[in-house]
Short mmCIF file of C-alpha atoms and ligand atoms in Angstrom, two decimals:
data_model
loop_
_atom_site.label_atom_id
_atom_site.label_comp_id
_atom_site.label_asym_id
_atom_site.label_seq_id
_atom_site.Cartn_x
_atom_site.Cartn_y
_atom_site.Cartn_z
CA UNK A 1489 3.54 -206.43 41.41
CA UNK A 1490 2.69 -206.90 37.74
CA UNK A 1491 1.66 -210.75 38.80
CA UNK A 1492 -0.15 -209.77 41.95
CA UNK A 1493 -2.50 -207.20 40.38
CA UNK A 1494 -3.11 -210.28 37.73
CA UNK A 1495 -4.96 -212.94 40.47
CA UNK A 1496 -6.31 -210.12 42.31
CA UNK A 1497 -8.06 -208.72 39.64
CA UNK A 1498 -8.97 -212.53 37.78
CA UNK A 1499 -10.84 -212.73 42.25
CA UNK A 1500 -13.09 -210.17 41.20
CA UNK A 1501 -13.48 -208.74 38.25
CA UNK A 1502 -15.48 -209.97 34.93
CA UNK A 1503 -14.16 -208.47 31.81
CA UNK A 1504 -16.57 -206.93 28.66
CA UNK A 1505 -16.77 -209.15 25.87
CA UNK A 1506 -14.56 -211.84 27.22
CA UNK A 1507 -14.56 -215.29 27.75
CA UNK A 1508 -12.51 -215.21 31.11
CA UNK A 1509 -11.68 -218.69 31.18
CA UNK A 1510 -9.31 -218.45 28.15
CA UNK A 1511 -8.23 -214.46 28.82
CA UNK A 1512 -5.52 -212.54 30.35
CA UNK A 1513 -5.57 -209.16 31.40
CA UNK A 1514 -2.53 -207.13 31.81
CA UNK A 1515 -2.30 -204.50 34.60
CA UNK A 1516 -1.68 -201.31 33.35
CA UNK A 1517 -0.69 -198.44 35.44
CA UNK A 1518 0.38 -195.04 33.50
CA UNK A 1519 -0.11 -193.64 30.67
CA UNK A 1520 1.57 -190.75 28.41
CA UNK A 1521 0.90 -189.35 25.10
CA UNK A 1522 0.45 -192.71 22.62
CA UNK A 1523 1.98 -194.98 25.35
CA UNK A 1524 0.59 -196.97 28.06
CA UNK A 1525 2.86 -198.31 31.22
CA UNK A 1526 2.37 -201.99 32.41
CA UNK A 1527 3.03 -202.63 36.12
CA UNK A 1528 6.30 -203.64 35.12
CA UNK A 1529 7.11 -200.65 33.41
CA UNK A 1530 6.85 -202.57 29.74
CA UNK A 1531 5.43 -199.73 27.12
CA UNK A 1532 3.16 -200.56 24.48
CA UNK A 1533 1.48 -198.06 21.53
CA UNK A 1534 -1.82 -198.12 22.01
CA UNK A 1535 -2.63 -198.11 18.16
CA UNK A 1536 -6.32 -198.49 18.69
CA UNK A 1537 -6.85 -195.36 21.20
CA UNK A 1538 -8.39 -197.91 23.79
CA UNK A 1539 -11.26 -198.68 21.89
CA UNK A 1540 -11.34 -195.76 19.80
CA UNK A 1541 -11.70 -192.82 22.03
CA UNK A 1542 -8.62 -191.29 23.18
CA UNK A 1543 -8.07 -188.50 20.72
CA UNK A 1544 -4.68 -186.53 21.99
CA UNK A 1545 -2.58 -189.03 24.12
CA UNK A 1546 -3.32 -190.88 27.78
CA UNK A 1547 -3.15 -188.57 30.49
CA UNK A 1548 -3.36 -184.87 28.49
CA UNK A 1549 -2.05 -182.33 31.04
CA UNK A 1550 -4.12 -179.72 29.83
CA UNK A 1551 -7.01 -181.82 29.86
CA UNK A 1552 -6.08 -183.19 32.89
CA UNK A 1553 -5.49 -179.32 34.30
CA UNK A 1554 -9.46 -178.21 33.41
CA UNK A 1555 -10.97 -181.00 34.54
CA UNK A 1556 -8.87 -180.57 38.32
CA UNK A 1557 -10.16 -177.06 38.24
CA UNK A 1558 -14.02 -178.08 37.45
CA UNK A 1559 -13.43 -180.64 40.20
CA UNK A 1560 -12.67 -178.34 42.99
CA UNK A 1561 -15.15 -175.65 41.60
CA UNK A 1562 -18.33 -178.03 40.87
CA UNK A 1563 -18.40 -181.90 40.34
CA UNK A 1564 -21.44 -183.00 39.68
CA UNK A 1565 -25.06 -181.03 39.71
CA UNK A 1566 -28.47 -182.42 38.91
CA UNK A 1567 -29.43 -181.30 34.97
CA UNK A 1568 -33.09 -181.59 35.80
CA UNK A 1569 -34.24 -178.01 36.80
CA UNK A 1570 -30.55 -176.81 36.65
CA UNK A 1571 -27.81 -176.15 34.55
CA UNK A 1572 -24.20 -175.46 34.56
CA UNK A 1573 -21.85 -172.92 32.44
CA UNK A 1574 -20.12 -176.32 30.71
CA UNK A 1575 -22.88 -177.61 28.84
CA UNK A 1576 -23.78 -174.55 27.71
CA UNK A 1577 -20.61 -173.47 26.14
CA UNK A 1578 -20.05 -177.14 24.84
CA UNK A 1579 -23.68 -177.28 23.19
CA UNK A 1580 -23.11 -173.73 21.99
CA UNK A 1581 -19.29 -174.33 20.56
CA UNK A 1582 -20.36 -178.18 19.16
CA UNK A 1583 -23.36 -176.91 17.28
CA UNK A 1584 -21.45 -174.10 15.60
CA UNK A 1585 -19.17 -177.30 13.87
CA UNK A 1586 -22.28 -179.44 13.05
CA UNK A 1587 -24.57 -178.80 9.98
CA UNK A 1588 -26.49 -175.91 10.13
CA UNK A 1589 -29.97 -177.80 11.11
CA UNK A 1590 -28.53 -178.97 14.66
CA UNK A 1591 -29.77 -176.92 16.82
CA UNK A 1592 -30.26 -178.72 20.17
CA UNK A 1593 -28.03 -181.22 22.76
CA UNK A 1594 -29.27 -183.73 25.13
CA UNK A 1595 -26.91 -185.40 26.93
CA UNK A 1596 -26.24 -188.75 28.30
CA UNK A 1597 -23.58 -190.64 29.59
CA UNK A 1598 -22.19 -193.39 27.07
CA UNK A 1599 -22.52 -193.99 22.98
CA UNK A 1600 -25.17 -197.22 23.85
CA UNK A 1601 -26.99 -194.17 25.84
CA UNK A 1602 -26.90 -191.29 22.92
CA UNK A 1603 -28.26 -194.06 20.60
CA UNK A 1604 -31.21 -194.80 23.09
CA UNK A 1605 -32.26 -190.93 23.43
CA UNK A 1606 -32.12 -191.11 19.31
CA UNK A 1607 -34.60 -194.00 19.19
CA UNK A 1608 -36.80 -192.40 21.41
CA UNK A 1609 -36.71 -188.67 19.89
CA UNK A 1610 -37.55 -190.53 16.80
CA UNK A 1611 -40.78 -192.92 18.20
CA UNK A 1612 -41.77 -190.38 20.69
CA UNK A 1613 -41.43 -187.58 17.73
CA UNK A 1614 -43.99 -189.64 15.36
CA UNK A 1615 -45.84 -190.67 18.64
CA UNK A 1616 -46.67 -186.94 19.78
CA UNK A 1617 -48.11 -185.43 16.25
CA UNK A 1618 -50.42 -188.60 16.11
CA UNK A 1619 -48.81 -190.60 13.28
CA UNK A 1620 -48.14 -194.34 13.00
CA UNK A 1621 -44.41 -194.59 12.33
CA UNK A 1622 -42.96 -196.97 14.54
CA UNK A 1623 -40.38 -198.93 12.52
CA UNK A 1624 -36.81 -198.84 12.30
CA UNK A 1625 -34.04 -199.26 9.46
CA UNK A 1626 -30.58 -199.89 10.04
CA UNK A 1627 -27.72 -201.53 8.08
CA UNK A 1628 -26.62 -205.12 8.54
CA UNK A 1629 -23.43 -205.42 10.23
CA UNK A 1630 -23.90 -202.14 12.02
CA UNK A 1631 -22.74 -201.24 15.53
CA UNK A 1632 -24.58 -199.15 17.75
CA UNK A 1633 -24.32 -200.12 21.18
CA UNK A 1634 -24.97 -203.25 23.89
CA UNK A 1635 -28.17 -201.35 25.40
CA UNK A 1636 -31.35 -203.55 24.55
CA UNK A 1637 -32.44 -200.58 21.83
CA UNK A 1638 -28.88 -200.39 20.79
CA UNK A 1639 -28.55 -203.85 20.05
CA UNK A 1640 -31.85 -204.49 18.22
CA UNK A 1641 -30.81 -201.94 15.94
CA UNK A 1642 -27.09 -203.24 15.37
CA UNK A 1643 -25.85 -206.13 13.42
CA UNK A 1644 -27.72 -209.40 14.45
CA UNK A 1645 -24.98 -212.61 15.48
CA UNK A 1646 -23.59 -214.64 17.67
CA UNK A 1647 -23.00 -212.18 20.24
CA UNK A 1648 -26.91 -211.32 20.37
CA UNK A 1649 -28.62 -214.89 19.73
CA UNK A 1650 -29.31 -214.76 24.11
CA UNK A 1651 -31.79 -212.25 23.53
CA UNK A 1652 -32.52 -212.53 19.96
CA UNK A 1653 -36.37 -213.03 21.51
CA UNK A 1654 -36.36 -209.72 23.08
CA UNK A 1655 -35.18 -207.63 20.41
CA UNK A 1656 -37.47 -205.47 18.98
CA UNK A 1657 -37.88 -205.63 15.08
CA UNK A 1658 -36.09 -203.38 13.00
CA UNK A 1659 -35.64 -203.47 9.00
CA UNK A 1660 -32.15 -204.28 7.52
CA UNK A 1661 -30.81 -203.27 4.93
CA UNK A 1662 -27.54 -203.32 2.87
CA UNK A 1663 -25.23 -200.61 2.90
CA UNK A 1664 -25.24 -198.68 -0.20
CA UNK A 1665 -23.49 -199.27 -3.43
CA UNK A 1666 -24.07 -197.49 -6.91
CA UNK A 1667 -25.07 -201.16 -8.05
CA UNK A 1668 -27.43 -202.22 -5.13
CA UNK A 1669 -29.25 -198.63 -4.68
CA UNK A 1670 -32.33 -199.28 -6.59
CA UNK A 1671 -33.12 -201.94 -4.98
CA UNK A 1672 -32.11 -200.90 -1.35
CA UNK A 1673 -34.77 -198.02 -2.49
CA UNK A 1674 -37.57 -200.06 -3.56
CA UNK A 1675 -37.46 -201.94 -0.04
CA UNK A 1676 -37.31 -198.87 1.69
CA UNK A 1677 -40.46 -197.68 -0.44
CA UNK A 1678 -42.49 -201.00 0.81
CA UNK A 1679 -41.91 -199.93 4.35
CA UNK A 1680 -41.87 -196.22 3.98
CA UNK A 1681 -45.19 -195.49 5.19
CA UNK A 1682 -44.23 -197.53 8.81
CA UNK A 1683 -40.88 -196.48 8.83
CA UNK A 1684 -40.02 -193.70 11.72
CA UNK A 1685 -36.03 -193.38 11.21
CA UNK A 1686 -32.75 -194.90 9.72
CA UNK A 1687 -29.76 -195.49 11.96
CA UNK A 1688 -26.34 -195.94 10.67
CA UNK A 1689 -22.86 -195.90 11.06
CA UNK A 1690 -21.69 -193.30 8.28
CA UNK A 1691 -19.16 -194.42 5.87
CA UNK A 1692 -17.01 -196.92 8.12
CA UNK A 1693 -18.65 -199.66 10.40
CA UNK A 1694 -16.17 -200.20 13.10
CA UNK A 1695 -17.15 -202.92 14.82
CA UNK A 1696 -18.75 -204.51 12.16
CA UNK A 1697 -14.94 -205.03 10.91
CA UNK A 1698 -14.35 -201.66 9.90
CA UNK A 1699 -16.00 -201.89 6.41
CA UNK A 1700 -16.16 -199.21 4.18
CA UNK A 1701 -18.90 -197.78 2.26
CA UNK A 1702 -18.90 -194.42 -0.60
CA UNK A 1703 -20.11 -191.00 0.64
CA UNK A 1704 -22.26 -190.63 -2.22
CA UNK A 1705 -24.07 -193.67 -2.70
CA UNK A 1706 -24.93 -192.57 1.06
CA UNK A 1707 -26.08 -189.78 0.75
CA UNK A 1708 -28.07 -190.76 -2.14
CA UNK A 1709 -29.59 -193.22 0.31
CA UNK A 1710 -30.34 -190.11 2.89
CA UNK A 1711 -32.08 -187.74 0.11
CA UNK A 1712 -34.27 -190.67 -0.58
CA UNK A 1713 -35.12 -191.32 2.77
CA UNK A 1714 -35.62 -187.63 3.70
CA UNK A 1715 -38.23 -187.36 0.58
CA UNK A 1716 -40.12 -190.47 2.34
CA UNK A 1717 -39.96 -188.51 5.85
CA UNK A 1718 -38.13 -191.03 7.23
CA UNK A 1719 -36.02 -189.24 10.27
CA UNK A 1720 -31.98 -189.78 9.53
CA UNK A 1721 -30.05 -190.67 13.23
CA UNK A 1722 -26.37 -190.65 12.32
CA UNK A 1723 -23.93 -192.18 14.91
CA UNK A 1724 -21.28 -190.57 14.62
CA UNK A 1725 -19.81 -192.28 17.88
CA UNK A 1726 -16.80 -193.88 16.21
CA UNK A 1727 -16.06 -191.50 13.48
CA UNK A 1728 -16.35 -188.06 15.11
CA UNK A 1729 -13.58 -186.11 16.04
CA UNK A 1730 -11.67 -185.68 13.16
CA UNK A 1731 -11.30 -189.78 12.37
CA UNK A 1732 -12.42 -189.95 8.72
CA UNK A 1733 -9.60 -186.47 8.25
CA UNK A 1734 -12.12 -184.42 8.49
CA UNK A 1735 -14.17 -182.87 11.74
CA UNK A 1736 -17.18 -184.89 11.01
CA UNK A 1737 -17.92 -187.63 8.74
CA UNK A 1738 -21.18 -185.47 7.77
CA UNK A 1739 -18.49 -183.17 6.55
CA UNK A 1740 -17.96 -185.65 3.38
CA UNK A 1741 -21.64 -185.45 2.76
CA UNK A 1742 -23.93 -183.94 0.49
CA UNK A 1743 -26.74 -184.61 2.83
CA UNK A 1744 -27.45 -183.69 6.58
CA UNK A 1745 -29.07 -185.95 9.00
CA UNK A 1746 -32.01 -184.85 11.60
CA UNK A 1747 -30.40 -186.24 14.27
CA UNK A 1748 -26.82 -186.77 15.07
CA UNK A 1749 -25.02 -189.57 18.13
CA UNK A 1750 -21.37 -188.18 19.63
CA UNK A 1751 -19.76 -190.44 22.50
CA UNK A 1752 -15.79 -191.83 22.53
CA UNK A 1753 -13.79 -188.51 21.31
CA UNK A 1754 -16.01 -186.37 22.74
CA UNK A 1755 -14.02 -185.74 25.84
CA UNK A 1756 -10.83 -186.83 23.86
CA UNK A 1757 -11.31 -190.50 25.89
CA UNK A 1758 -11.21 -189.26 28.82
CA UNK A 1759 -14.57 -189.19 31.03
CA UNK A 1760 -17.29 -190.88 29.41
CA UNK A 1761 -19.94 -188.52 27.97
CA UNK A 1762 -22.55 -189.00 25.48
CA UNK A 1763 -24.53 -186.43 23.32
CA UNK A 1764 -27.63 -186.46 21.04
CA UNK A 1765 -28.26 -183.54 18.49
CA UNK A 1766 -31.54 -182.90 16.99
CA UNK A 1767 -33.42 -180.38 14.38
CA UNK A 1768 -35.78 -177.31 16.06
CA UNK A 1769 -38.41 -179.47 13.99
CA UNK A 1770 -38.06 -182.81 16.19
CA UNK A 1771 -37.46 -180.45 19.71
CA UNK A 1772 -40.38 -178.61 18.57
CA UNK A 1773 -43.01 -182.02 18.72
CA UNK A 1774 -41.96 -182.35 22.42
CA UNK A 1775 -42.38 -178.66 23.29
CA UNK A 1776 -45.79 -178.13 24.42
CA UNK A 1777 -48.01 -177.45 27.50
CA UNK A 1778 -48.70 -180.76 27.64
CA UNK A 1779 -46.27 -182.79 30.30
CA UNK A 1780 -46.66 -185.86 28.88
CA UNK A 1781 -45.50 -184.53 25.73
CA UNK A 1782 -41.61 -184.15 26.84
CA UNK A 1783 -38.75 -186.71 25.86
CA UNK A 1784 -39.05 -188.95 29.67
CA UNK A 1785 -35.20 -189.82 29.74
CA UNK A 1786 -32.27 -188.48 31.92
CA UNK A 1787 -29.36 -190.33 33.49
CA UNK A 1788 -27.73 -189.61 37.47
CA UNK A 1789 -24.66 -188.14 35.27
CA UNK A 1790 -26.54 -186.69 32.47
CA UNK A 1791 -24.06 -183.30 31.44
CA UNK A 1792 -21.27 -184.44 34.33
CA UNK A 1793 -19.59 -181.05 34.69
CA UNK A 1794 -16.39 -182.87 34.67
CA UNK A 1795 -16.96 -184.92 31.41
CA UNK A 1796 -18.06 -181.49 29.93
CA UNK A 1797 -14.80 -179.73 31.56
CA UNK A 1798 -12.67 -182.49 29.67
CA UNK A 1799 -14.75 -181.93 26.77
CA UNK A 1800 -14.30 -178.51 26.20
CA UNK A 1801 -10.57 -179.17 26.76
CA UNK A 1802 -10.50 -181.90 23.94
CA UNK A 1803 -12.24 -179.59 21.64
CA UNK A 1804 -9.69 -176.84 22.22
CA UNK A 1805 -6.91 -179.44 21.50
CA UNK A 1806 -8.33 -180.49 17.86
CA UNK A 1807 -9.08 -177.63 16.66
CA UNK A 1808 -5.25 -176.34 17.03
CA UNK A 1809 -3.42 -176.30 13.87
CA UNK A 1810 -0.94 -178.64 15.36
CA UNK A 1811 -3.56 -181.37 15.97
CA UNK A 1812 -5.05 -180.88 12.14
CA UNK A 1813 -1.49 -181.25 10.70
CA UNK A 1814 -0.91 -184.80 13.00
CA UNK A 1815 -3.98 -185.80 11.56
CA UNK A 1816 -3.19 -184.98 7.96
CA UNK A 1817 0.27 -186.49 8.34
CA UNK A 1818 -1.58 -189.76 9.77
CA UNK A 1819 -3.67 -189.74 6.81
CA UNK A 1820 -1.18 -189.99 4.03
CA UNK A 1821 1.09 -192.32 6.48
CA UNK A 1822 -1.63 -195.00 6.28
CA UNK A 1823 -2.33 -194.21 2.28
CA UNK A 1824 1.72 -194.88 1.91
CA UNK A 1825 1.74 -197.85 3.63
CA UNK A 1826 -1.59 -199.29 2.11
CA UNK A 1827 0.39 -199.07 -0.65
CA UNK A 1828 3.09 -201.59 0.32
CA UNK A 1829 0.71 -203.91 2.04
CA UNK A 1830 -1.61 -204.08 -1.06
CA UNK A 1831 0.88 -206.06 -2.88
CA UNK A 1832 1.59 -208.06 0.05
CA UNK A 1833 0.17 -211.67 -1.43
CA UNK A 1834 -1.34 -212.55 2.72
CA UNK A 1835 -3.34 -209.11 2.41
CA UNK A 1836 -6.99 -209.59 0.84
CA UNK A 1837 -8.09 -206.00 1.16
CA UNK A 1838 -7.11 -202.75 2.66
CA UNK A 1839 -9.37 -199.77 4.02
CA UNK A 1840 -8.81 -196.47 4.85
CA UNK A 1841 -11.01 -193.88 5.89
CA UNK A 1842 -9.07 -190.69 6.83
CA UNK A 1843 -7.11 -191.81 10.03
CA UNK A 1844 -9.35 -195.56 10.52
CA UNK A 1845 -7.06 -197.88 8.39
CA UNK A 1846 -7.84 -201.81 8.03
CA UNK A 1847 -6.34 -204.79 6.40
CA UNK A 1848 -8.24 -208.48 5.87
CA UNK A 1849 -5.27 -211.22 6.73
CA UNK A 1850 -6.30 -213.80 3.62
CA UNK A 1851 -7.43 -217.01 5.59
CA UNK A 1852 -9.53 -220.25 3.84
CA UNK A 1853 -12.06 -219.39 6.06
CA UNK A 1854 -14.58 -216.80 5.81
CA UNK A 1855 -13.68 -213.10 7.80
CA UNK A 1856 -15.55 -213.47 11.01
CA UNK A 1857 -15.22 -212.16 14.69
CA UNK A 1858 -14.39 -215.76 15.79
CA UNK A 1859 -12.01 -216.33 13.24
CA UNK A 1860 -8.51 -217.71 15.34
CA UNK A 1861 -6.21 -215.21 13.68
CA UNK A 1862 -7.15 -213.16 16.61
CA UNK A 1863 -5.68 -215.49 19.19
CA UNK A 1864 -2.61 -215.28 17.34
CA UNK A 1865 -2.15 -212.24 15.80
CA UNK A 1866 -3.26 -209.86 19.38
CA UNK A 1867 -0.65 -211.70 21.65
CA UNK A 1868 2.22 -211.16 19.04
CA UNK A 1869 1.58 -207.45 18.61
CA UNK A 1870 1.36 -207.37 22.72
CA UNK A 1871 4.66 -208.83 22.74
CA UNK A 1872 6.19 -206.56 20.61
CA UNK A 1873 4.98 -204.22 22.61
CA UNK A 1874 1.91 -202.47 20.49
CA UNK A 1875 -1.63 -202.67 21.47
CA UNK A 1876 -3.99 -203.63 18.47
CA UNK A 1877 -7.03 -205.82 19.33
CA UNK A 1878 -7.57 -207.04 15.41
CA UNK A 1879 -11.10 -208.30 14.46
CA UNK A 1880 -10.96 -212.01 13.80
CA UNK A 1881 -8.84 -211.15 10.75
CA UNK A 1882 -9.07 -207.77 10.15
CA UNK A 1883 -6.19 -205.46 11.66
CA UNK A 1884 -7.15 -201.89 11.95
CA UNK A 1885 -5.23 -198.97 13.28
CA UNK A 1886 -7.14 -195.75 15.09
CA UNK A 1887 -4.29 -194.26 16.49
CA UNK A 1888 -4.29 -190.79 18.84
CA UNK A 1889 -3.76 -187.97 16.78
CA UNK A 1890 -1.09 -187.25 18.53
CA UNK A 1891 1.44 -190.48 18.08
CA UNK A 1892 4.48 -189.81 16.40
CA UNK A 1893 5.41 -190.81 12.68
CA UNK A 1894 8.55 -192.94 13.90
CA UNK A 1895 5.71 -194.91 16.21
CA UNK A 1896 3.42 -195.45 13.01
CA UNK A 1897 6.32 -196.67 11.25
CA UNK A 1898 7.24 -199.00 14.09
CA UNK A 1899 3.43 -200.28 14.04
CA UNK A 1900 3.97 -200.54 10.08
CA UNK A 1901 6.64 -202.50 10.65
CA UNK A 1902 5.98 -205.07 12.97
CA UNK A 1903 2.55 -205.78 10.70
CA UNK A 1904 5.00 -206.56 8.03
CA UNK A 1905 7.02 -208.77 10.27
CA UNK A 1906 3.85 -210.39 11.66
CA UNK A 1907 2.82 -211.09 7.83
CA UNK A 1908 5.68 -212.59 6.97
CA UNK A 1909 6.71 -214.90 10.11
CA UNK A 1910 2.82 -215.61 10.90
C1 LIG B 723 -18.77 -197.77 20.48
C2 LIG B 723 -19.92 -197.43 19.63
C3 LIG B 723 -21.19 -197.25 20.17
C4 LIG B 723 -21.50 -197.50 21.64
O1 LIG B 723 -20.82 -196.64 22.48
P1 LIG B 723 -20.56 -197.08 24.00
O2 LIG B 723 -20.03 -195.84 24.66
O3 LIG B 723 -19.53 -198.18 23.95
O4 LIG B 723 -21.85 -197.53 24.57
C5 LIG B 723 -22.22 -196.87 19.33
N1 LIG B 723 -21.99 -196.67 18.03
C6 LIG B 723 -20.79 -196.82 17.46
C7 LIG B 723 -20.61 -196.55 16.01
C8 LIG B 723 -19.71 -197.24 18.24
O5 LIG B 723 -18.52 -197.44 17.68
#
């Protein structure tokens, strides 16, 4: 069976970011808690949450109970000139954990999606009260999406040199460090009078390699660009959810953002939802009498009542005391065994950030996406039966909240196997 739904699938289908001559895909059909089922019946850990967004285990039961009941009370209803009870009560119980300042949701579908409706609040924000702020900053090496906006504003490389030419400008910068500030500042100053917003990734870029950066220097780097009215969109896609240990990464920060981007944990992984948060002072330059004043976005599933159900579900599951422990104990699991890899003499570096943990394999060559230790390093980890999908050289754990500390240690363990046999 396991073979058969192999060729089948290579007939049709065209994987995301994957050369398909050279890649496999492996058929999987069940999953349970921290473990996903090939069609064989071989288990593997998913370690990386399948790209980061399941937050409680595959296949949740009490997820998987509210969003049955939403489906046979109310699937899907247009959120143009009607509502629902779910995103109400998810936009009412998500702003009460968010800064203070958040006081509206607009919803979307996907993170690439929440990032475009931040763009646009931001443009369209500057646009409506007659001012001429139309650039963007972001960080180099950021992530933000593979939607044309997205893109432009994320990391610039091999992956976007076909449409380099239509990417709209936007002006990089480094993120911060207490010895690079001032002069991260006095760019920003040049610009400050065009600039309409800085996006960024707060304190870990994932796909940027899941690099690191301090909570202070960055909010240092918001309070300056509040006092130069630049509008802060913080995409919280990846880190949300109780990643970085705590709820939020703005949590860690001294400084609140105007606008905030929530996708992957949102529904614990489990229906794809995205969200945008904004200040009463952005909603308020779209609210008007004039029509052609209002934000002119909206997606078929914009607030899916089902997404929402599974939501609501996820948020009911983190918030238990059970779920904050697991992520606690996850925490100081990875700081114990960054311990023992840090001496390792193959180990160049080791991150952590809350529950997102990283290593950099030491190779001659320079860290990169491309690097080969990928094609080496993902098949042996498949083998032994854990799913981690390393970046070039950089091996990073996001594990559910809810896998077990014998798993971790089994995860832990074949890394130090791989490092010394590879
Ligand atoms: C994954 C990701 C996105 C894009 O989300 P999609 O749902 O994949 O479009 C945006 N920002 C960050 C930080 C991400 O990790």
């Amino acid at each position: 069976m396991q073979q058969e739904l192999i060729d089948r699938d290579r007939k049709v289908n065209w994987h995301p970011y994957t050369q398909m001559k050279t890649a496999s895909h492996i058929p999987i059909v069940r999953g349970e808690g921290s473990y996903i089922y090939d069609a064989d019946g071989k288990r593997y850990i998913d370690a990386v949450s399948s790209w980061w967004v399941t937050l409680h285990g595959h296949a949740h039961p009490y997820i998987a109970a509210k969003v049955s009941e939403q489906l046979q009370t109310l699937e899907q209803v247009i959120f143009a000139g009607f509502t629902h009870p779910n995103a109400i009560e998810l936009s009412e119980r998500l702003l009460t954990l968010l800064p203070d300042n958040q006081e509206k949701v607009f919803y979307t579908d996907n993170g690439s999606t929440a990032i475009e409706v931040a763009l646009k609040m931001c443009l369209q924000f500057h646009y409506n009260r007659g001012e001429k702020k139309n650039k963007i900053l972001a960080f180099r090496n950021g992530y933000h999406g593979d939607t044309f906006g997205a893109m432009s504003v994320s990391g610039r490389g091999l992956w976007t040199n076909p449409f380099g030419e239509q990417l709209f400008e936007v002006l990089f910068i480094d993120v911060p460090t207490k010895e690079n500030l001032k002069e991260i500042k006095s760019y920003i100053d040049l610009h400050a009078r065009e600039a309409a917003c800085f996006v960024y990734e707060p304190l870990v870029q994932g796909a940027g390699g899941m690099l690191m950066h301090e909570a202070e220097a960055l909010s240092e780097l918001m309070q300056f660009c509040k006092s130069k009215e630049i509008l802060l969109i913080q995409d919280e896609i990846f880190v949300g959810f109780g990643r970085t240990g705590k709820l939020f990464a703005v949590d860690h920060l001294s400084e609140i953002p105007d606008i905030m981007c929530f996708s992957k944990g949102l529904t614990g992984g489990t229906l794809p939802l995205g969200i945008t948060t904004c200040t009463e002072e952005i909603y308020n330059a779209f609210y008007s009498d004039d029509k052609t004043k209002a934000l002119f976005h909206g997606h078929s599933f914009t607030a899916s009542p089902l997404a929402c159900a599974a939501a609501l579900a996820s948020l009911d599951l983190l918030l238990l005391k059970d779920t904050q422990r697991n992520i606690e104990r996850i925490v100081k699991q990875h700081k114990e065994f960054g311990e023992v890899l840090k001496k390792h003499p193959k180990v160049k570096e080791v991150r952590q950030a809350g529950t997102i943990f990283a290593m950099e394999w030491r190779i001659n060559e320079e860290t990169s996406y491309f690097s080969d230790m990928h094609e080496i390093l993902y098949p042996y980890f498949l083998q032994r039966g854990i799913l981690m999908r390393p970046l070039g050289n950089i091996i990073y754990l996001v594990p559910p909240y809810c896998t077990t500390k014998e798993d971790l240690e089994e995860i832990y363990h074949v890394i130090l196997e791989a490092l010394d046999i590879l």
